[in-house]
XYZ file of C-alpha atoms in Angstrom:
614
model
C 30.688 138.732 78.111
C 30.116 138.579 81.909
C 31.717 134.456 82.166
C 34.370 136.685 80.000
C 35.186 139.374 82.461
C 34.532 137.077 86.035
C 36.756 134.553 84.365
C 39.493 137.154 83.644
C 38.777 138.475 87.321
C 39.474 135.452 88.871
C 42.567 134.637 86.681
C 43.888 138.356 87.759
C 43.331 137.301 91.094
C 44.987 133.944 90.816
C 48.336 135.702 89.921
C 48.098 138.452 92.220
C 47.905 135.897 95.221
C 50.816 134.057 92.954
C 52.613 136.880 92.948
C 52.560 137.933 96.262
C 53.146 134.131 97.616
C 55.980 134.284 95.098
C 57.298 137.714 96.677
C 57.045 136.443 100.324
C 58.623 133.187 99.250
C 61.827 135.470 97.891
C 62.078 137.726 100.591
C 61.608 135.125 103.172
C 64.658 132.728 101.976
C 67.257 132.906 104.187
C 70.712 133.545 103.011
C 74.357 135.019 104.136
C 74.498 138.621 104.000
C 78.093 140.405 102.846
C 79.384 143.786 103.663
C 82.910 145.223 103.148
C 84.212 141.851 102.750
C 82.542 140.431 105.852
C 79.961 138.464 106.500
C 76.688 140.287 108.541
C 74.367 138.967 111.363
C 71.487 137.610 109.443
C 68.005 138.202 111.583
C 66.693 135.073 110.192
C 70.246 132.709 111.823
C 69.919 134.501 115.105
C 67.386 133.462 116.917
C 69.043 130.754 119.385
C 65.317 128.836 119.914
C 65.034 127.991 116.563
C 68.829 126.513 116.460
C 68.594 122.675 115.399
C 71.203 120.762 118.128
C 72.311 117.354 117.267
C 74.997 114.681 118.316
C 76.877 112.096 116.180
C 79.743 109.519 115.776
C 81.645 109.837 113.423
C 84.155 106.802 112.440
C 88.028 107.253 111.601
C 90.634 104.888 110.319
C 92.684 103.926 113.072
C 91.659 101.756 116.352
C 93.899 103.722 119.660
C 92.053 102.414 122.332
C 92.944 97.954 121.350
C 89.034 97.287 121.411
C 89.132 95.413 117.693
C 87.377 98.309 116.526
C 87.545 101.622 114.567
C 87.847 104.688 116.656
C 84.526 107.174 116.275
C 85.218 110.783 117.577
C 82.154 112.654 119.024
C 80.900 114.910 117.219
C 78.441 118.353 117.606
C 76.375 120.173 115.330
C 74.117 123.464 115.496
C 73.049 124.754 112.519
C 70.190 127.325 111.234
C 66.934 125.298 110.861
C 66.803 127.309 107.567
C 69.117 124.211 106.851
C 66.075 121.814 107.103
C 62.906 124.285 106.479
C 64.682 126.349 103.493
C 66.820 123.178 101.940
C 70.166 125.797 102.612
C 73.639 124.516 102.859
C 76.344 126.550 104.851
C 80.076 126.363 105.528
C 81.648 124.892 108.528
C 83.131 126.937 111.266
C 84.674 123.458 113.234
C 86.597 123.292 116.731
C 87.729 120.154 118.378
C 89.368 120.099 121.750
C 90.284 117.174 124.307
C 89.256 119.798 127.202
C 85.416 119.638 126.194
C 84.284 117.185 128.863
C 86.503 118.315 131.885
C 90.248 118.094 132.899
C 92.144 116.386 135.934
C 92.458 118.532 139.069
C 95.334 120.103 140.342
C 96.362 117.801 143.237
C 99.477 117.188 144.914
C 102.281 115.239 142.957
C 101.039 115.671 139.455
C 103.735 116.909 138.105
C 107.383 115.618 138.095
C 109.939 116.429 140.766
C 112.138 119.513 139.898
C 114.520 119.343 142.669
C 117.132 117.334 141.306
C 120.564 117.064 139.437
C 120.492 117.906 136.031
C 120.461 114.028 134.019
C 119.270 112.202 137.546
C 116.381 110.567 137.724
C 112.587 112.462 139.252
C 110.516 110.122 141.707
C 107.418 108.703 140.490
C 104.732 111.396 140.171
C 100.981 110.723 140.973
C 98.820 109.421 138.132
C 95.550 111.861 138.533
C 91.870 110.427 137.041
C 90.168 112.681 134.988
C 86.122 112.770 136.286
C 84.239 112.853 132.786
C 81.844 115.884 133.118
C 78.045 115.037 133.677
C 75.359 115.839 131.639
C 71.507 114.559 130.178
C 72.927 114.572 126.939
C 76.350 114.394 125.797
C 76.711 117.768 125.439
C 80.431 119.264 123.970
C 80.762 122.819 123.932
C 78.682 126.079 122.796
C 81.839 128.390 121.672
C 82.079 130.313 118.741
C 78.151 129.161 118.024
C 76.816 133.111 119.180
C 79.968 134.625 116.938
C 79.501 132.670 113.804
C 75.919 131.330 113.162
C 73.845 134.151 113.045
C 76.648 135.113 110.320
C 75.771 132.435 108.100
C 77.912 129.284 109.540
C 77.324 125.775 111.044
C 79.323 125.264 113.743
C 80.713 122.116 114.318
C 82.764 120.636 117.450
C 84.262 117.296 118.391
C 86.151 115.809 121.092
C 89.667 113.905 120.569
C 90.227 110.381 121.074
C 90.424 108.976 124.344
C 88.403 112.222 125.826
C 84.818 113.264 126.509
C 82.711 110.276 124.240
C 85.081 109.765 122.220
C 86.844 106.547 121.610
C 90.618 106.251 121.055
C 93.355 106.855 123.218
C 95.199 110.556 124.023
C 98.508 110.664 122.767
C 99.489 114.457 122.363
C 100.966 115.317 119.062
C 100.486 111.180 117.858
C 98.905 110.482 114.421
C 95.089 109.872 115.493
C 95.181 113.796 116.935
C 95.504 114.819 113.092
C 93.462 112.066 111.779
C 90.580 112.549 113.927
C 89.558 115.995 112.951
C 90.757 114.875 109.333
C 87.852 112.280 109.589
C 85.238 114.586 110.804
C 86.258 116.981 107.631
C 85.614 113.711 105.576
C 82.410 113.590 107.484
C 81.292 116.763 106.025
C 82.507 116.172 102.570
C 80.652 112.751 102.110
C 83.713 110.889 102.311
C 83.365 109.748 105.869
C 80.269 107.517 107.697
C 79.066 109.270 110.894
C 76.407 107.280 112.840
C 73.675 108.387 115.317
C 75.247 107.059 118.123
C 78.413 105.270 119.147
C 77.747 101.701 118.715
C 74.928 102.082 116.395
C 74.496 101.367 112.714
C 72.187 103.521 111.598
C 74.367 106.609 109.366
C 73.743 110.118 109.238
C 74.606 112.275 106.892
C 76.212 116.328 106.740
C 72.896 117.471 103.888
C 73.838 120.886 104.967
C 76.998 121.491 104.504
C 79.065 123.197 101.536
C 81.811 121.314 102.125
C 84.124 124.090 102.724
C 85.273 124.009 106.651
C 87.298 126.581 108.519
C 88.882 125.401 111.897
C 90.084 127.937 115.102
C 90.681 127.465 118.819
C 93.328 128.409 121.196
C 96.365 126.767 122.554
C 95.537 122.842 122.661
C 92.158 123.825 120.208
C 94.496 125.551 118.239
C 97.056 122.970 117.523
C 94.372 121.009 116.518
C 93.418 123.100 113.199
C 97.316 122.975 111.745
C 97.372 118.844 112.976
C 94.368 118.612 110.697
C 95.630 120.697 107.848
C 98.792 119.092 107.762
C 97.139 115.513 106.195
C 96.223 117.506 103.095
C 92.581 117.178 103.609
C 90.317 118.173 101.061
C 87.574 120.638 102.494
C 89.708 122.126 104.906
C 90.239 125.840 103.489
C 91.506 127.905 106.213
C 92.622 127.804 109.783
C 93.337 130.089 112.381
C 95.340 128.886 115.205
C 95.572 131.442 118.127
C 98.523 130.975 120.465
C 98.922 126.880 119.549
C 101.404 124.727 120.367
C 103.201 123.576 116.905
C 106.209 121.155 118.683
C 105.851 119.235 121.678
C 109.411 119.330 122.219
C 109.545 122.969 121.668
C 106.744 123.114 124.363
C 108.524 120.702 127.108
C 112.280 121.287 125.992
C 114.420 123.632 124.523
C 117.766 123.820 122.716
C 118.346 120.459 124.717
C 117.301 121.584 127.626
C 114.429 120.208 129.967
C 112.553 123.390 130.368
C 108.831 123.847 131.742
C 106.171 126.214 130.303
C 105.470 129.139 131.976
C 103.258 128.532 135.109
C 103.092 124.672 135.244
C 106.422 123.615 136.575
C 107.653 119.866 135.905
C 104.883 119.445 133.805
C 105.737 117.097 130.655
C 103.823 115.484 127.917
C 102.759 112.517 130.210
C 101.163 115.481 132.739
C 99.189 116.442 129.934
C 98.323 112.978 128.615
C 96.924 112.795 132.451
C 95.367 116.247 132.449
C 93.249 115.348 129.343
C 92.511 111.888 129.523
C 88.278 112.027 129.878
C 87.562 109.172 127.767
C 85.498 105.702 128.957
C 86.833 104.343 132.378
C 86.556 101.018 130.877
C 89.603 102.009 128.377
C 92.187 104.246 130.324
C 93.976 101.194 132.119
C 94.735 99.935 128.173
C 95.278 103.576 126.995
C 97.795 104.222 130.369
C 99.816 101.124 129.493
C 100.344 101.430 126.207
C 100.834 105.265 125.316
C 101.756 106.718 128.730
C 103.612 104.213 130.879
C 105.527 102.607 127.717
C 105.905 105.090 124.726
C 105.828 108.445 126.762
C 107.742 107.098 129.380
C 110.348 104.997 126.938
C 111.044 108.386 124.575
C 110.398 111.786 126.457
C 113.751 111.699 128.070
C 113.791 113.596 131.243
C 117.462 113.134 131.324
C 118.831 114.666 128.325
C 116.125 116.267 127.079
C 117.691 115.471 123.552
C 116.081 116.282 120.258
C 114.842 112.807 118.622
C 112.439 111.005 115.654
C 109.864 110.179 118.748
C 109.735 113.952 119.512
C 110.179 115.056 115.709
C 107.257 113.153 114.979
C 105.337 115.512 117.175
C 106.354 118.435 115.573
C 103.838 120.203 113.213
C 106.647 121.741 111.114
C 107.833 118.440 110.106
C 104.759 117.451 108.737
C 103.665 120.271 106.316
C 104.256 118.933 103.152
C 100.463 118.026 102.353
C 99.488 121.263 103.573
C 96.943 123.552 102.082
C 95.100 125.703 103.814
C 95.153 129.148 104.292
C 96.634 130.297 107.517
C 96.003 133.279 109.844
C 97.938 132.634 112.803
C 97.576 134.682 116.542
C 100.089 134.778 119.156
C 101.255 136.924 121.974
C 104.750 138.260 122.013
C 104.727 137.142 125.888
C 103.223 133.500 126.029
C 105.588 132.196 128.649
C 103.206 129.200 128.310
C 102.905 128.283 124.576
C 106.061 130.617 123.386
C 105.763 132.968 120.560
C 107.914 131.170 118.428
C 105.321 128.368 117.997
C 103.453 130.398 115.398
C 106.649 132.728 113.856
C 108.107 128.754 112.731
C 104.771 127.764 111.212
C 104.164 131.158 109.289
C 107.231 131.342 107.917
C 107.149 128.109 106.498
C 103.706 128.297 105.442
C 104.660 131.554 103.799
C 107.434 129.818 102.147
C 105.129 127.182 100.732
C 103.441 129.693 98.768
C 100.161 129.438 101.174
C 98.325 132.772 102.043
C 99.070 133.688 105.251
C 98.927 136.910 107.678
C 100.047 136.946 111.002
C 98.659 138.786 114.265
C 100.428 139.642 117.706
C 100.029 141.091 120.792
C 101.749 142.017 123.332
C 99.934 139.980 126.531
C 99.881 136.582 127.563
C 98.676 133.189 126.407
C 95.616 133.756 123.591
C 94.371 136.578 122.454
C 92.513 135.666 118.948
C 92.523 138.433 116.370
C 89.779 141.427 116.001
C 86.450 139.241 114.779
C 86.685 141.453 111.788
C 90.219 140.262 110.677
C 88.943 136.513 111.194
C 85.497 137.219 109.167
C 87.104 138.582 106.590
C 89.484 135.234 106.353
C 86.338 132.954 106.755
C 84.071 135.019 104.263
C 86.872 134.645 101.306
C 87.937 131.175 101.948
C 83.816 129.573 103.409
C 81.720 131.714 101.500
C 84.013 132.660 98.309
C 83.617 136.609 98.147
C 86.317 138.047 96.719
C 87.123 140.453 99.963
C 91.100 140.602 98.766
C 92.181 139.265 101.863
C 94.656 137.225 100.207
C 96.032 140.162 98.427
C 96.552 142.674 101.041
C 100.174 143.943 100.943
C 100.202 144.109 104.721
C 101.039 140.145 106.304
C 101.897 141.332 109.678
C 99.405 142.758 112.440
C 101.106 143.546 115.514
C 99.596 145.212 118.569
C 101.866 147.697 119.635
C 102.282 148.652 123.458
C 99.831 150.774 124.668
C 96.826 150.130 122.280
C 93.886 147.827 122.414
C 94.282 144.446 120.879
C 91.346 145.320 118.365
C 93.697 148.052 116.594
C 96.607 146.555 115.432
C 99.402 148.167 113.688
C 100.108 146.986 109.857
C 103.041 145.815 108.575
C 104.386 144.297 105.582
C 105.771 141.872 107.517
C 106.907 139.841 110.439
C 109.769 140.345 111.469
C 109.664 144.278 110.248
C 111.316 144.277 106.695
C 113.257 147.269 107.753
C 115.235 145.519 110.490
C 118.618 144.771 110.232
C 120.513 142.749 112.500
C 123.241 144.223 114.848
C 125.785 142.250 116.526
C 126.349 143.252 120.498
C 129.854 142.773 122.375
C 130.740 142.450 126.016
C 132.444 144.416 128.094
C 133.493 143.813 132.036
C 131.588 144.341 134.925
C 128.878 141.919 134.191
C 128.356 141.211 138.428
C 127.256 144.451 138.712
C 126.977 146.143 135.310
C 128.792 146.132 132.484
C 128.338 147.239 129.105
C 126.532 146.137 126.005
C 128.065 148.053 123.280
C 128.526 147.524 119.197
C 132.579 147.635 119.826
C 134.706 144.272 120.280
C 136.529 144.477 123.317
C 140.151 145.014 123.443
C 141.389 142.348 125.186
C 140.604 138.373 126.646
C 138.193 138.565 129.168
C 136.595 136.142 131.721
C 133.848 136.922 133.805
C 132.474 134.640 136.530
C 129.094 133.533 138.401
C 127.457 130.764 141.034
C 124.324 129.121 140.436
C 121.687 129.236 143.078
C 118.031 128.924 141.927
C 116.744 130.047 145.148
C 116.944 133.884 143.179
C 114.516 134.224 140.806
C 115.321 136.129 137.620
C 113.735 139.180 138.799
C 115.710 139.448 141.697
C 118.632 138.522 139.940
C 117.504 141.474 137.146
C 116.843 144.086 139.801
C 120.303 143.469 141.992
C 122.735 146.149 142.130
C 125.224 143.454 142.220
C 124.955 139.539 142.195
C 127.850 136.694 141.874
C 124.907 134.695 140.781
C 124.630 136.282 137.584
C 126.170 138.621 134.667
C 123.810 141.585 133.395
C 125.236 143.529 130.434
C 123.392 147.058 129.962
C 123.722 149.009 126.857
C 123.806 153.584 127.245
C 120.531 154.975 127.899
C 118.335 155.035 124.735
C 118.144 158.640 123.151
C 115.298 157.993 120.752
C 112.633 154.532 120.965
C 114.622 151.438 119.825
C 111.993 148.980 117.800
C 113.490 145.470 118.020
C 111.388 143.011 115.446
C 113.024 139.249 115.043
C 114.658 136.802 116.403
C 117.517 138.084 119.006
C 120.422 135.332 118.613
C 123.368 134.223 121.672
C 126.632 132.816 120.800
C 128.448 132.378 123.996
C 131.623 130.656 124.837
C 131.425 129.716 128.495
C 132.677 126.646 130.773
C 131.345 124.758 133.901
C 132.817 123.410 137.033
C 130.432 120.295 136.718
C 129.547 117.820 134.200
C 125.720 119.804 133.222
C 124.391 122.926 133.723
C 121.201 124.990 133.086
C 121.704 128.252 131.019
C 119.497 130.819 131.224
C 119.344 134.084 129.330
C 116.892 137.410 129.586
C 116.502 140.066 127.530
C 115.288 143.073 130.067
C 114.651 146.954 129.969
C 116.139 148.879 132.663
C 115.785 149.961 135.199
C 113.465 147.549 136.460
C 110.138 148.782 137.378
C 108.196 147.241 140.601
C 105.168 149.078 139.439
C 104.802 148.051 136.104
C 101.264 147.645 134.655
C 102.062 146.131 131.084
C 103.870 142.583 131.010
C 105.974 144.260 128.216
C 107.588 146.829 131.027
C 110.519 144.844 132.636
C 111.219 141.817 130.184
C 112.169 141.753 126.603
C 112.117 138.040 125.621
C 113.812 135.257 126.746
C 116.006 131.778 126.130
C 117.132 128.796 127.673
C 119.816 126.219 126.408
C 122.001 123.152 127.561
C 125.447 123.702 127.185
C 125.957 119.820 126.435
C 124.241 120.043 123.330
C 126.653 122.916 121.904
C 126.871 120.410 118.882
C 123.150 119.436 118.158
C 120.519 119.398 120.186
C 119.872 115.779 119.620
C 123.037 114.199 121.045
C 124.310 115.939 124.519
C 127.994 115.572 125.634
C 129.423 115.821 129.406
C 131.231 119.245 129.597
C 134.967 118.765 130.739
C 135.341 120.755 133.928
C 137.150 124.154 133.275
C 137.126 123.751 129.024
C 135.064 126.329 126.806
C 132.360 125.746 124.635
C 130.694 127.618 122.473
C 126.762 127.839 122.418
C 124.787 129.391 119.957
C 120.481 129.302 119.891
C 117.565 131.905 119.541
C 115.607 133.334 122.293
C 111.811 133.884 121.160
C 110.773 136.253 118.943
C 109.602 139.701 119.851
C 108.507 142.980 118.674
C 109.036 145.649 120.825
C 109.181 149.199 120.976
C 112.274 150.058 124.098
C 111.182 153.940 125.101
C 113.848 156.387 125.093
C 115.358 157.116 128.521
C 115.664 152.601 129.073
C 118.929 150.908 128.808
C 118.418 147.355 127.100
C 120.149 144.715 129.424
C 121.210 140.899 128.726
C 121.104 138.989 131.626
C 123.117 135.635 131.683
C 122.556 133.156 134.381
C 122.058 129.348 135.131
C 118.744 127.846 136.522
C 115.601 129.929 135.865
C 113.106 129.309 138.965
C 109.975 129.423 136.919
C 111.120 127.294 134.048
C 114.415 124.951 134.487
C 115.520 121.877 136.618
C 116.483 123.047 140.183
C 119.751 121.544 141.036
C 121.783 122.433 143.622
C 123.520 125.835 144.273
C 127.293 125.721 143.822
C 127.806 125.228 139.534
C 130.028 127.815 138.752
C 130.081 129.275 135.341
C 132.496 131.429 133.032
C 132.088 133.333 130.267
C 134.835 134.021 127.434
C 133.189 138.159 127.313
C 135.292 138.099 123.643
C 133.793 135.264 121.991
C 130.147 136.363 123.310
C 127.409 137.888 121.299
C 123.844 139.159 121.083
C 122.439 139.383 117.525
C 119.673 141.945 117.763
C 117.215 142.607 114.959
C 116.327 146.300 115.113
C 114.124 148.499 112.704
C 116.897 150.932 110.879
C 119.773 148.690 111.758
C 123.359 150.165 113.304
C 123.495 153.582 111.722
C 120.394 154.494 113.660
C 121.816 152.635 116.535
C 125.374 153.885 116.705
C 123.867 157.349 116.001
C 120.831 157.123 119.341
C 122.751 154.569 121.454
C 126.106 154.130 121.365
């Protein structure tokens, strides 16, 4: 009876300590944590210490750099070490960039001559070498690691070819840029060999991951995400792309004409090859010859700044039939850099495809990614699976309006505002000082007149009383807020005393305020064309001196609210100081004022107009 009852003693004992090791062994397993469709900072993920670090190769199909052999991109990792100690396997929050390991400085002569005739020829420019950033380890970035692990993520980053330790050559919008990250997906997915270092043999493998991979970054970062999910690749499920460039020749050129982004005059896609080009000394003198001095150089076409397949092939939109991902895109209605209508193109026609998509602006500069909650919730549903609804919301449109903070947007159904209706705008005489912008054709044949001289800037020219350098229509003070959401549209019919000109055209609230604290105060949107390519912006014509063409294009996108008491003004001249060629002063321009027209998009449409404006 007593070898009974010690027997069953220690037996009860035996499963309590079970038990309880059982107990500490369930509440101790680390795993995601969801909450309103989001996922949560898990205690467990965020402690940085125990973060496992680790470098890798990983090889792609192509060979950029002529050295006989395949191309391997760089690759970092930092993951929970729950993924080693606790056997767990995450999803992949992955951002590649060619700015990881350091840029070229900003010394004289990098960028190409501006001060020329429109279809001469710029003097050489100096050819800057990037200094490849120091450090013990080959180190590539920490972003996004604080913002997504301790939520449940690996975050992965790589470096493009020809930069950082990367092989390959640079070649800005060329093939290896979207099969480089496509490779690292592969990576992930099994379906790719990544190696412990860059001319090793021994492989490494991705244990941890899910296979499901989200990609973000901004501007260059965040062109990289769409060139990725444009090969189709399995694995990818969801990118957000804040403020990325989608067309190089949208980026360098635009309806024809040779036009700068904002804040880096003469800069062209040779600059940037320059600017980015951190890869191994012992390859750049190959990489140079090859994809700067003789493809860049043989097709970018400083001249015309014609539309053609080299520059085609280097835009995103022409390449989304494989496309699969879901898409949240970010932009701000006034990137003068990377302009909004990089991500309006891409939406629409990922829309169009069927894809989920929403859409988020603001109303600032370059970047700006969405509220972290907006971009958990997209990562949650498409990485982790939960059924949040994202992709069912009835709101696709997020727009920050004015005055608030970028982390409350306003929702609508969508962009541009389903309410708008387009209104077509005539012009009326006085355009030297100020005429008028009014819904009425005018009643007879008009002409109106001005010089080009780039030593005005638009602002000046905006702000002058009077100017023979440009023509400023101005519609009645605003009774009531005017919401403009779309696409504002030119067709003008003008002539030129010379062979070329620049043509330049702002959208502007008036009167112009000096003390303006919002970037939204004084400018609407804007666009730029070349009258020689009134046909088709891929084959320019000389204008005949004193004959009248007809030009039609978009300015960028925009959704703004114009305050009551503000007159909206269209502002017509020739070469824009921040942005175009500067030629000479002396073109001389006219403008047919009856066969000229602004399209504008506006919530309510003309019966709201007529009725608070006109």
């Amino acid at each position: 009876m007593l070898k009974t009852l010690k027997f069953n003693f220690i037996l009860a004992l035996t499963m309590a300590f079970s038990l309880q090791s059982f107990a500490q062994d369930t509440t101790e397993k680390a795993t995601p944590i969801f909450k309103d469709g989001e996922a949560q900072i898990v205690e467990a993920f965020n402690s940085p210490e125990k973060w496992i670090h680790h470098d890798l190769w990983v090889e792609t199909e192509f060979d950029t750099d002529g050295d006989g052999d395949l191309d391997r991109m760089h690759v970092s990792v930092t993951r929970p070490e729950q993924t080693d100690t606790e056997d767990l396997r995450l999803p992949i929050i992955y951002v590649t960039s060619p700015y990881f390991a350091g840029v070229a400085g900003d010394t004289p002569g990098i960028m190409w001559d501006v001060e020329r005739e429109l279809g001469g020829k710029s003097k050489q420019r100096t050819h800057p070498e990037v200094k490849r950033r120091a450090a013990q380890r080959p180190m590539i970035s920490f972003s996004h690691i604080k913002k997504w692990l301790p939520r449940g993520y690996i975050v992965v980053h790589s470096s493009s070819p020809g930069t950082g330790y990367s092989d390959g050559a640079p070649t800005c919008g060329g093939p290896n840029e979207s099969l480089a990250p496509k490779a690292v997906i592969d990576w992930l997915c099994g379906r790719a060999k990544g190696y412990t270092k860059r001319n090793g043999k021994k492989e490494v493998k991705a244990y941890w991951s899910t296979g499901k991979v989200g990609m973000t970054g901004t501007s260059y970062n965040g062109t990289l995400p769409l060139a990725a999910a444009t090969t189709g690749v399995d694995g990818l499920e969801v990118i957000i792309p804040i403020a990325p460039n989608t067309s190089y020749y949208h980026y360098y050129r635009s309806n024809g004409l040779v036009r700068s982004p904002g804040g880096y005059l003469g800069e062209d896609i040779d600059v940037l090859y320059d600017f980015i080009h951190s890869g191994d000394e012992e390859n750049r003198a190959h990489n140079n010859k090859v994809v700067r001095d003789t493809d860049m150089l043989n097709n970018m076409d400083r001249q015309s700044g014609d539309y053609s397949d080299w520059w085609a092939a280097r835009d995103y939109l022409n390449q989304m039939d494989n496309m699969k991902a879901a898409l949240l895109m970010s932009h701000g209605f006034n990137d003068w850099n990377v302009m909004p209508e990089h991500s309006y193109r891409i939406y629409k026609a990922a829309k169009d495809k069927g894809l989920p998509t929403q859409i988020y602006y603001h109303q600032n500069g370059h970047g700006g990614p969405p509220p972290i909650s907006m971009m958990n919730k997209w990562f949650t549903k498409y990485l982790h699976g939960v059924d949040n609804g994202v992709d069912k919301e009835e709101n696709k449109a997020y727009i920050v309006r004015e005055y608030d903070d970028p982390s409350n947007p306003t929702a609508y159904k969508d962009y541009p505002n389903p309410n708008t209706q387009d209104i077509v705008l005539h012009l009326d005489a006085g355009g030297n000082t100020s005429g008028s912008l009014t819904l009425d054709k005018p009643n007879s044949e008009t002409t109106e007149s001005f010089v080009d001289d780039v030593s005005f800037s638009g602002e000046d020219l905006a702000k002058a009383k009077n100017s023979k350098n440009r023509l400023l229509y101005v519609t009645p003070k605003l009774q009531k807020d005017i919401h403009i959401s779309g696409v504002p549209k030119l067709t003008i019919t003008l002539s030129s005393s010379k062979p070329a000109a620049n043509l330049s055209v702002w959208l502007v609230s008036l009167p112009w305020d000096d003390s303006a604290s919002k970037i939204t105060d004084n400018i609407i949107t804007r666009g730029w064309a070349d009258p020689k390519n009134h046909k088709s912006i891929s084959k320019e014509e000389d204008l005949k001196p004193g004959k009248f063409y007809t030009v039609s294009f978009d300015l960028q996108p925009d959704d703004q609210i114009i305050k009551a008491g503000q007159q909206i003004g269209l502002m017509i001249f020739s070469s824009d100081k921040e942005f175009t060629i500067h030629p000479k002063p002396g073109t001389e321009l006219t403008v047919e004022l009856h066969n000229t027209t602004l399209t504008l998009p506006v919530v309510k449409g003309e019966d709201y107009y007529r009725k608070f404006v006109n």
